[in-house]
PDB file of C-alpha atoms in Angstrom:
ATOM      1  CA  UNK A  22       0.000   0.000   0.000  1.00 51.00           C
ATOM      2  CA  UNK A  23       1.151   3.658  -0.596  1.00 54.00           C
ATOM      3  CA  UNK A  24       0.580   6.569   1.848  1.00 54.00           C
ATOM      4  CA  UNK A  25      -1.485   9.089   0.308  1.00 62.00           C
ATOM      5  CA  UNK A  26      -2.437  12.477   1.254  1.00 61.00           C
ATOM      6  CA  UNK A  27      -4.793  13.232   3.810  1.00 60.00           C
ATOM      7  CA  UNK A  28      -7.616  14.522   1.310  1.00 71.00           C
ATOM      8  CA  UNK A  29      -7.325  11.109  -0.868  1.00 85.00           C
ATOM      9  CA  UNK A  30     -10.784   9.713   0.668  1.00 88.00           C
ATOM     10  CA  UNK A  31     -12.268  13.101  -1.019  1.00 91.00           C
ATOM     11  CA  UNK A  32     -11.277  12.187  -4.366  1.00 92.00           C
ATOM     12  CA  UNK A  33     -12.510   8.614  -3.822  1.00 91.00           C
ATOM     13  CA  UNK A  34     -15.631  10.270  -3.026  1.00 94.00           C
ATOM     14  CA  UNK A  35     -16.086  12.479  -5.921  1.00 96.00           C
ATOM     15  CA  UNK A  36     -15.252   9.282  -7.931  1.00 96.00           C
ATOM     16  CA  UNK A  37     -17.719   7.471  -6.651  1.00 96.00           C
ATOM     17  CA  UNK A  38     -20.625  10.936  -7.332  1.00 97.00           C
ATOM     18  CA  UNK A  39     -19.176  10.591 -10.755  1.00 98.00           C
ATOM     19  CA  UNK A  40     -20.479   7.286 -10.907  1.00 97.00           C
ATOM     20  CA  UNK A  41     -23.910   7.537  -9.409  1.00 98.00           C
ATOM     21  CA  UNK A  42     -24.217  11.150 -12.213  1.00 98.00           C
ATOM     22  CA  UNK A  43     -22.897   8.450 -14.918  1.00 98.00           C
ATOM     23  CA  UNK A  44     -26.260   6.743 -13.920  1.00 98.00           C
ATOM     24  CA  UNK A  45     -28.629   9.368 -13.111  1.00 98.00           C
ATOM     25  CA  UNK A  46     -27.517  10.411 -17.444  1.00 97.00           C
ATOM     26  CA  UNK A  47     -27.984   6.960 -19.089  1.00 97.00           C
ATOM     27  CA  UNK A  48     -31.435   6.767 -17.096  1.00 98.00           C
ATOM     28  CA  UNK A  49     -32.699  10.192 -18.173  1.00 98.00           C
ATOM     29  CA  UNK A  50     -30.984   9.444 -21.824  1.00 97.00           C
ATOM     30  CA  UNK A  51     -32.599   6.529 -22.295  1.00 97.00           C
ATOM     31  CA  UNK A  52     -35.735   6.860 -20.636  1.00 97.00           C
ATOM     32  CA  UNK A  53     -36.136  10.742 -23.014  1.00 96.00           C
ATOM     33  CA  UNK A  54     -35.007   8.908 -26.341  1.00 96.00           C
ATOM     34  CA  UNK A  55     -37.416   5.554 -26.208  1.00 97.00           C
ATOM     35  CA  UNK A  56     -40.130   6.956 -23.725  1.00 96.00           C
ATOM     36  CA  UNK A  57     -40.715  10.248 -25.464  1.00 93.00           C
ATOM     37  CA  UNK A  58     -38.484  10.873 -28.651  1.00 93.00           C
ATOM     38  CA  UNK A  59     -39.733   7.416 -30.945  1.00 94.00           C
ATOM     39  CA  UNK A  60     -36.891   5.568 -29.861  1.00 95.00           C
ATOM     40  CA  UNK A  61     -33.932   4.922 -32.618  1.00 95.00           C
ATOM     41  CA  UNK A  62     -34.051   3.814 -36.278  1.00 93.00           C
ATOM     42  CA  UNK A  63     -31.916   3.635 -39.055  1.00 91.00           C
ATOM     43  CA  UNK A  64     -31.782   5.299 -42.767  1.00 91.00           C
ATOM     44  CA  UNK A  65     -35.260   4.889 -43.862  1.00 90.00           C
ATOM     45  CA  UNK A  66     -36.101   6.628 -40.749  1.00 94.00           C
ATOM     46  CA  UNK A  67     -33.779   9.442 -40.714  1.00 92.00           C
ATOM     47  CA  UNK A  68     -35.581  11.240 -37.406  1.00 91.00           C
ATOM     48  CA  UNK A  69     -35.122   8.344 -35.893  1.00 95.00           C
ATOM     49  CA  UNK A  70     -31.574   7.495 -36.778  1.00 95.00           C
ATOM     50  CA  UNK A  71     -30.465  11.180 -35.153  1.00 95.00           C
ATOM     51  CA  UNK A  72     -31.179   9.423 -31.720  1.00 95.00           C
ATOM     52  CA  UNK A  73     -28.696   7.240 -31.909  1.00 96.00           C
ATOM     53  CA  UNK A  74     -26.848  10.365 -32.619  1.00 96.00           C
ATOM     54  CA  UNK A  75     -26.467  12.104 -28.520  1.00 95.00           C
ATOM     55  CA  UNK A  76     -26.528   8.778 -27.292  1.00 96.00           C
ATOM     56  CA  UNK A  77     -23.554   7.825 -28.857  1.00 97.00           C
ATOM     57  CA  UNK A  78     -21.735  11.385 -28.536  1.00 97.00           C
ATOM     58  CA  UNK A  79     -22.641  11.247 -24.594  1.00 96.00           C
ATOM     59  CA  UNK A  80     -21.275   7.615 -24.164  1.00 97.00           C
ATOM     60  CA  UNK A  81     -18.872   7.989 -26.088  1.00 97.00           C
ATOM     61  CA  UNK A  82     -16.950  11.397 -26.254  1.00 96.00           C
ATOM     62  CA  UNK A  83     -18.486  12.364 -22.482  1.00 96.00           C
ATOM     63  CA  UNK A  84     -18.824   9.408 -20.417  1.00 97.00           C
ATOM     64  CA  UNK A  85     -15.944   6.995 -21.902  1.00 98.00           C
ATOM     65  CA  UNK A  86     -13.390   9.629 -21.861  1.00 97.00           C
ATOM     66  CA  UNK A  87     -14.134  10.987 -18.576  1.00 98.00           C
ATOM     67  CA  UNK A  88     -13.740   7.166 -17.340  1.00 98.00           C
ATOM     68  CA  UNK A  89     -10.241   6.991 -18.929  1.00 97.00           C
ATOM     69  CA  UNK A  90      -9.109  10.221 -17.552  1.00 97.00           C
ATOM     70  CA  UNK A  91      -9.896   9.384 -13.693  1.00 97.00           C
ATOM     71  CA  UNK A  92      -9.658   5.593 -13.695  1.00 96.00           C
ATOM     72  CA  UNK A  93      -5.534   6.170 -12.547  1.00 93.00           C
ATOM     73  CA  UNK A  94      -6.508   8.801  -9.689  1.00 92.00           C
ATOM     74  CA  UNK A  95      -9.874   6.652  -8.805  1.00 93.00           C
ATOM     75  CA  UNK A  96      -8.922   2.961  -8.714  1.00 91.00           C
ATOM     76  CA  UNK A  97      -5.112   4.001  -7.334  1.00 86.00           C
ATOM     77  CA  UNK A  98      -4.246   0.576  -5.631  1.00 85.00           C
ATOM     78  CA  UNK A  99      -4.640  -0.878  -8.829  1.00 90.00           C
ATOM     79  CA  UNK A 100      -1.054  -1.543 -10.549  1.00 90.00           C
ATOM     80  CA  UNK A 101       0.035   1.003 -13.107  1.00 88.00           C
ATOM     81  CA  UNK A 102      -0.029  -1.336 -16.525  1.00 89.00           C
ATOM     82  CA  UNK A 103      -3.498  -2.445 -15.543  1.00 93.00           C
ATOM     83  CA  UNK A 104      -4.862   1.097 -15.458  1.00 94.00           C
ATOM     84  CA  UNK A 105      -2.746   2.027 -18.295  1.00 93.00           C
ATOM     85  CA  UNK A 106      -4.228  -0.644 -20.461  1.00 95.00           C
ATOM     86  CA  UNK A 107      -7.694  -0.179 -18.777  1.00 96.00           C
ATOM     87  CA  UNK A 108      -7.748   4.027 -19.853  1.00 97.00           C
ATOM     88  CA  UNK A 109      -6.142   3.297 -24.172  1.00 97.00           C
ATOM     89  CA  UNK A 110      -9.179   0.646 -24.102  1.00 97.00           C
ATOM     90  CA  UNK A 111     -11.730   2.736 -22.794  1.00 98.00           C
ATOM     91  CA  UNK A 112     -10.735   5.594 -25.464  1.00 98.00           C
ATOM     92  CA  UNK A 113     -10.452   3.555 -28.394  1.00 97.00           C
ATOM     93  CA  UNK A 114     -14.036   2.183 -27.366  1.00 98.00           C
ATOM     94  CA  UNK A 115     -15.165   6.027 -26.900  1.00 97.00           C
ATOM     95  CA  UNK A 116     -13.422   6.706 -30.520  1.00 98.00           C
ATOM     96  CA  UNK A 117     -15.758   3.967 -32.181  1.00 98.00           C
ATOM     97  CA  UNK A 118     -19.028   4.584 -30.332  1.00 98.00           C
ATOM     98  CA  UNK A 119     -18.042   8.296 -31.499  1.00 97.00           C
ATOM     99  CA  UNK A 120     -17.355   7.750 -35.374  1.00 97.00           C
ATOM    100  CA  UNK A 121     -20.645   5.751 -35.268  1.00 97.00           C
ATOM    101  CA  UNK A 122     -22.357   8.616 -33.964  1.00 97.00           C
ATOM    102  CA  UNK A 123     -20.998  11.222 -36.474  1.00 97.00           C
ATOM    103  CA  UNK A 124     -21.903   8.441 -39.109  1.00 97.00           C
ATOM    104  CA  UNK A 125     -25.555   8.595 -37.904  1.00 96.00           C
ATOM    105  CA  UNK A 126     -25.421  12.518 -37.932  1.00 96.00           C
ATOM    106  CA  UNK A 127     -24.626  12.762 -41.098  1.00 96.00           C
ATOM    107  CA  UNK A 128     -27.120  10.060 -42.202  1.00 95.00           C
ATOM    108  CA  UNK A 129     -30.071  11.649 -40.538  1.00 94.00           C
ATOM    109  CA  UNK A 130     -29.156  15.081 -42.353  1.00 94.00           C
ATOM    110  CA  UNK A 131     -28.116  13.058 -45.796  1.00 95.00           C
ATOM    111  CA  UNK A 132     -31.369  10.909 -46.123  1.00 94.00           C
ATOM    112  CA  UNK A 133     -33.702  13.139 -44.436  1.00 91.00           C
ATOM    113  CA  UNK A 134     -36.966  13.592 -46.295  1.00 89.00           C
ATOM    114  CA  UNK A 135     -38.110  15.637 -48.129  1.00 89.00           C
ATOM    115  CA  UNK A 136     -34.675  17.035 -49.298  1.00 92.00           C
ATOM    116  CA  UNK A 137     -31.372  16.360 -47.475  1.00 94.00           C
ATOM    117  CA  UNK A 138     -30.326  18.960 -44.795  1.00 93.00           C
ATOM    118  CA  UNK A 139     -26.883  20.510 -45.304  1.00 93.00           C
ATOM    119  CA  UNK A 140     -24.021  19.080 -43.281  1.00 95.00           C
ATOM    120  CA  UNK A 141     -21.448  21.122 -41.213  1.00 93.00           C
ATOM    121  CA  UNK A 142     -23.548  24.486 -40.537  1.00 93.00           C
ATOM    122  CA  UNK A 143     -23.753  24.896 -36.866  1.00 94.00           C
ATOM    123  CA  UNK A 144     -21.165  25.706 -34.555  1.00 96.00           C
ATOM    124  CA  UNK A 145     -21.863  22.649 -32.510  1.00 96.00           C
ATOM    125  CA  UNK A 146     -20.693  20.820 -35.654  1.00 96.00           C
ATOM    126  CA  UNK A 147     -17.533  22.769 -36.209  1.00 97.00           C
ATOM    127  CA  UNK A 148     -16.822  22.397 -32.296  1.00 97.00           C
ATOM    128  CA  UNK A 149     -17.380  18.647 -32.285  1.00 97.00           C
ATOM    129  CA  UNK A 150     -15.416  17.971 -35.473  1.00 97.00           C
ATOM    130  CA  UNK A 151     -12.614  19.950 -33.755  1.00 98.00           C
ATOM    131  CA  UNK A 152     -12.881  18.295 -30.689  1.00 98.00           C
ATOM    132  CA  UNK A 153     -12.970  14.780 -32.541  1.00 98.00           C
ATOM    133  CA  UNK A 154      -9.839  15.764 -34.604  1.00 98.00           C
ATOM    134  CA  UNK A 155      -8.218  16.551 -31.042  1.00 98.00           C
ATOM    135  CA  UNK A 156      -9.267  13.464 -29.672  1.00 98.00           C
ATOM    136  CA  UNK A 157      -8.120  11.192 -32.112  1.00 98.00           C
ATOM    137  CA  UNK A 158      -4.997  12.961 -32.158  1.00 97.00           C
ATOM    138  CA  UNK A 159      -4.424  12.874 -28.617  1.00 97.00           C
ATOM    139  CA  UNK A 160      -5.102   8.558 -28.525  1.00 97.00           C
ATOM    140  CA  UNK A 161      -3.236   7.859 -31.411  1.00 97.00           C
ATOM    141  CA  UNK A 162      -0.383   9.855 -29.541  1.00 96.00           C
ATOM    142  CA  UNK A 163      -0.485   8.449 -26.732  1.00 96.00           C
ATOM    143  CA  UNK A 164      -0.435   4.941 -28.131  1.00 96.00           C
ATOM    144  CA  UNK A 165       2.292   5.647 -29.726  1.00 95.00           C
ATOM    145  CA  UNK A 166       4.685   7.362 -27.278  1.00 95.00           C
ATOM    146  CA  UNK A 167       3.077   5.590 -23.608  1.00 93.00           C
ATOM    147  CA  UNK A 168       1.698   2.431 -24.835  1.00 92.00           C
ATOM    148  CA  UNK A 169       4.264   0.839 -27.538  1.00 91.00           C
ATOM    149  CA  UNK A 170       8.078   0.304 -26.048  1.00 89.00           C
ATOM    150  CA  UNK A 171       9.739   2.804 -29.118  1.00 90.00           C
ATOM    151  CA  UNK A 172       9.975   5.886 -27.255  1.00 91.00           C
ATOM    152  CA  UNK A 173      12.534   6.469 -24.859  1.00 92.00           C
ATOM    153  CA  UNK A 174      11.742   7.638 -21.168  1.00 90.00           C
ATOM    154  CA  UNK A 175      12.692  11.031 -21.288  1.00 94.00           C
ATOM    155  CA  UNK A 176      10.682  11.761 -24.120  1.00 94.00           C
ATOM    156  CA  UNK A 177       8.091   9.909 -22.417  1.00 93.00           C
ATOM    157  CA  UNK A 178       8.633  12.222 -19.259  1.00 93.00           C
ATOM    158  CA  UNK A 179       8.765  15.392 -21.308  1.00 95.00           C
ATOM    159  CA  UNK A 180       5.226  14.930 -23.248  1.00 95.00           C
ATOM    160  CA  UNK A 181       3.683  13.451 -19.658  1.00 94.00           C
ATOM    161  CA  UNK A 182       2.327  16.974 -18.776  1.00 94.00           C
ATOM    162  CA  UNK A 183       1.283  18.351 -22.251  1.00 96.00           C
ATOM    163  CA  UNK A 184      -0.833  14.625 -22.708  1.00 96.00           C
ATOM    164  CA  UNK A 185      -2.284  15.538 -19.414  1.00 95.00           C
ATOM    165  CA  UNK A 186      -3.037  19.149 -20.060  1.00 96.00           C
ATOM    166  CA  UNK A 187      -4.273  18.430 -23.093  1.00 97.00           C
ATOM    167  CA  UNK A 188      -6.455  15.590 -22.158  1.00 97.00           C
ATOM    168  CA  UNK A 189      -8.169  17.503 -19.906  1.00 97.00           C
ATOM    169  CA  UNK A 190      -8.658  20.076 -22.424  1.00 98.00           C
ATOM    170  CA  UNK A 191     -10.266  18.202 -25.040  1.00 98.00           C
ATOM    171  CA  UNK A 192     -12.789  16.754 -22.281  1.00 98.00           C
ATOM    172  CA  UNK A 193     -13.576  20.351 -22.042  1.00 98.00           C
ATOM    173  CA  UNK A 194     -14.375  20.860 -25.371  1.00 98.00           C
ATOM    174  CA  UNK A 195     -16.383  17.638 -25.404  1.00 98.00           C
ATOM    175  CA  UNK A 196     -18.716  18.771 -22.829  1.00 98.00           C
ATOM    176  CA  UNK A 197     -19.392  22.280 -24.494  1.00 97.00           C
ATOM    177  CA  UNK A 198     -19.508  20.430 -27.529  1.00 97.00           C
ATOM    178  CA  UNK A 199     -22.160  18.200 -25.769  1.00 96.00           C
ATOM    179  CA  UNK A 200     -24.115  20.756 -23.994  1.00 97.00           C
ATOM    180  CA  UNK A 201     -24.316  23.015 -27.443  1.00 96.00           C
ATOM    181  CA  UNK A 202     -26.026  19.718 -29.198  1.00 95.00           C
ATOM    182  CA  UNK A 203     -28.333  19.130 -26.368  1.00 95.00           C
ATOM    183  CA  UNK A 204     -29.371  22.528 -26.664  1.00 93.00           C
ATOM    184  CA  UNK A 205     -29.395  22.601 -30.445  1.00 92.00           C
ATOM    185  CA  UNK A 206     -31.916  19.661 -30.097  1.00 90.00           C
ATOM    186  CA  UNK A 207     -33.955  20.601 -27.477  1.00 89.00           C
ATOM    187  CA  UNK A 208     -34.527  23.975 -29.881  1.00 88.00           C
ATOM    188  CA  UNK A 209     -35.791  22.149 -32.824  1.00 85.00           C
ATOM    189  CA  UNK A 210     -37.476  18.889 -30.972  1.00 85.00           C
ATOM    190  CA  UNK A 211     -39.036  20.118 -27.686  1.00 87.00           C
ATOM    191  CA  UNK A 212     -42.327  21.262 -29.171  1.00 85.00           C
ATOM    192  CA  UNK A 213     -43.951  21.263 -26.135  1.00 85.00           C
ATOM    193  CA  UNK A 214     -41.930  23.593 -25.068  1.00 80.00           C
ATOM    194  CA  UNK A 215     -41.129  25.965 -28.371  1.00 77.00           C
ATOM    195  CA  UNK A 216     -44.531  25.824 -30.048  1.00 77.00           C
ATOM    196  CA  UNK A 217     -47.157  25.098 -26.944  1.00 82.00           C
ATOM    197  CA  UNK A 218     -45.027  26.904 -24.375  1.00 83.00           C
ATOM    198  CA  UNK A 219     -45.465  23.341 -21.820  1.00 88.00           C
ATOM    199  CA  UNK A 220     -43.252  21.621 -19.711  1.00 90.00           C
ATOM    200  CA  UNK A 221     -44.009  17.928 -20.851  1.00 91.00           C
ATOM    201  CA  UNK A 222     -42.643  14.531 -19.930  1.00 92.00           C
ATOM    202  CA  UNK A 223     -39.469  15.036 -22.628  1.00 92.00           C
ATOM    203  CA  UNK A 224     -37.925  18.212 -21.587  1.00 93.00           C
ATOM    204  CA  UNK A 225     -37.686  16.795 -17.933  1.00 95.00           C
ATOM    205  CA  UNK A 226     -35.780  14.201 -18.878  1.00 96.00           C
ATOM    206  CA  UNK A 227     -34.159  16.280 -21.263  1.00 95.00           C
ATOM    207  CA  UNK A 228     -32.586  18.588 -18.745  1.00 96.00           C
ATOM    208  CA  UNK A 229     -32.395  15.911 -16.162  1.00 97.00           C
ATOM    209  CA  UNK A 230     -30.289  14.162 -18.572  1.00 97.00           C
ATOM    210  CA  UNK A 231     -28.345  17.867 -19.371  1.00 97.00           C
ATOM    211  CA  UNK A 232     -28.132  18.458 -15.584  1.00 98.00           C
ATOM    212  CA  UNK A 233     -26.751  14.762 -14.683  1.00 98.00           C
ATOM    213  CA  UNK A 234     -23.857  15.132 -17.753  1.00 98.00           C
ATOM    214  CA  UNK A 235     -22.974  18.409 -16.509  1.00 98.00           C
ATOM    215  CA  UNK A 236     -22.706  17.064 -13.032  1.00 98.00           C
ATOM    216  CA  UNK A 237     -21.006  14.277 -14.015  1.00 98.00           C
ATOM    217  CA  UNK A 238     -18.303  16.563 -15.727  1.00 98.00           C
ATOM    218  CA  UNK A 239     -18.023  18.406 -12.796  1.00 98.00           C
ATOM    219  CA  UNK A 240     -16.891  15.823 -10.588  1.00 98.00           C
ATOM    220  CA  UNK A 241     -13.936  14.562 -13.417  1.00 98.00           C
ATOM    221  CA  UNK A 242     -12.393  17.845 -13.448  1.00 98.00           C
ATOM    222  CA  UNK A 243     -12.407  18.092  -9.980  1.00 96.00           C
ATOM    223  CA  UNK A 244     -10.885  14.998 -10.054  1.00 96.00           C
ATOM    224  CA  UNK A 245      -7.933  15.745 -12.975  1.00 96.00           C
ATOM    225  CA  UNK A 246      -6.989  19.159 -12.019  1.00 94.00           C
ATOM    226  CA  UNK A 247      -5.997  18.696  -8.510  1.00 92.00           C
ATOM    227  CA  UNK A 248      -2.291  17.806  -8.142  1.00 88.00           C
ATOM    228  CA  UNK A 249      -2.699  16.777  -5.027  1.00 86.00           C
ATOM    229  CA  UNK A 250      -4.511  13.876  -6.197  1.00 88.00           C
ATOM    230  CA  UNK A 251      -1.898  12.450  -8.730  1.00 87.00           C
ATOM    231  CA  UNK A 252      -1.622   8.445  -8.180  1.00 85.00           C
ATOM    232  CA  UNK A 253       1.635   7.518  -6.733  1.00 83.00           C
ATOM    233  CA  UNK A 254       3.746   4.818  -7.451  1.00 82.00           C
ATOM    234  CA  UNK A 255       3.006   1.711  -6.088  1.00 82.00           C
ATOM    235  CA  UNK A 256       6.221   0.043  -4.372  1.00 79.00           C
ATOM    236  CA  UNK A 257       6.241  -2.922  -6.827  1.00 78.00           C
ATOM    237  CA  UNK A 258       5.723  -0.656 -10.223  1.00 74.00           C
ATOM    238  CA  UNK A 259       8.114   0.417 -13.031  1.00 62.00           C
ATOM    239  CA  UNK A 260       7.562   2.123 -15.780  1.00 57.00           C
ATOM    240  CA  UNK A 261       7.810  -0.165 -18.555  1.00 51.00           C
ATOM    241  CA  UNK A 262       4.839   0.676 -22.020  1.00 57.00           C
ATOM    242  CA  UNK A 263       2.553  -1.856 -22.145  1.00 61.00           C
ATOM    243  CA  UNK A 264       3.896  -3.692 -25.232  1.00 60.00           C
ATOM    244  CA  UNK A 265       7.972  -4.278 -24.542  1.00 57.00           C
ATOM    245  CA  UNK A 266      10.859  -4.661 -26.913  1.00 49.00           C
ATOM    246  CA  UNK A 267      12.384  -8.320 -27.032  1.00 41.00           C
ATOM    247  CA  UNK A 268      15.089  -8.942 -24.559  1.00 38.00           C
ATOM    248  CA  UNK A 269      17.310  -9.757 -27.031  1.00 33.00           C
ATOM    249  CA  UNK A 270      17.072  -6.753 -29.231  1.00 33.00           C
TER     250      UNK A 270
END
């Protein structure tokens, strides 16, 4: 066991909010998407396909990333190259739940009826095809200077804070991205609320399911930003990348 600061049972707290928001979204998502918004389809129903849409983008860009970014200060007694391996497979999963989403986007707009809706006009599309770009960018960089046994330590060392920095960054950018899309929906499919001036059954769970993901985001950059909170070494670790170089190389 290591000896961690006295605030460490905070952080284990907060981790364990950021599960119980993680919960408190997929409930409202799911329950505003099949209970009140038609549930999903797939081309032929274009409307229907764009559901699949802010599930995916939530799951994925949101909820998966936020996991990777915390599981090192949240499960800490765990050893290093589990955690390690544990947060490059949780962001490759968020990067395909993610390109399926923008595939669905663009499918809803593409095949929508009666004419196809132009592609790429909003600034929540410019922001999350930015904040994609970054993303990929960031995991295929990290795979290849933490994960694979080619880069030498010190650069390893040197790149350590701008991967962090910019991790956190991006997970920024995914939650305005995510909060400007929830909005941008709720302003063209709430019509309840924009065309009968009500407060109906889907824009509670709407904003439950806004509130919950902002929450949720909340409690990860609480966790990532405070230094305090970096996981220390456990006595038995080394730093070795999860794939290593043949001995006899």
């Amino acid at each position: 066991m290591v000896e961690e600061g006295p605030y460490t049972q905070v952080c284990t707290a907060i981790y364990g909010l950021q599960k119980l928001f993680a919960l408190g979204m997929f409930v409202s998502l799911f329950v505003w998407i099949f209970a009140h918004a038609g549930g999903i389809g797939m081309r032929d129903e274009p409307t229907l396909e764009f559901n699949i849409h802010p599930m995916m983008m939530s799951i994925g860009m949101l909820f998966f990333n936020g996991e990777a970014i915390t599981v090192y200060r949240g499960v800490r007694q765990v050893q290093k190259k589990h955690t390690k391996l544990a947060h490059m497979i949780i962001q490759i999963a968020g990067l395909v739940l993610i390109t399926f989403g923008l595939i669905t986007a663009l499918d809803s707009h593409n095949y929508a009826k009666p004419k196809p809706i132009p592609n790429f006009m909003s600034f929540h599309s410019w922001l999350g095809i930015l904040t994609i770009s970054l993303f990929s960018l960031q995991l295929f960089g990290g795979i290849g200077i933490f994960a694979l046994p080619y880069a030498s330590m010190d650069l390893r060392k040197k790149t350590m804070p701008i991967h962090r920095i910019s991790g956190v960054l991006i997970f920024v950018l995914a939650f305005a991205s995510s909060m400007l899309g929830y909005s941008e929906k709720a302003a063209w499919a709430f019509k309840c609320w924009t065309a009968n001036g009500e407060f109906c059954a889907m824009v509670f769970w709407g904003n439950m399911f806004a509130l919950c993901m902002s929450l949720y985001a909340l409690c990860v950059l609480s966790i990532v930003i405070n230094p305090e909170w970096i996981r220390k070494p456990l006595p038995s670790e080394t730093h070795v990348p999860l794939v290593q170089r043949d001995r006899h190389e």
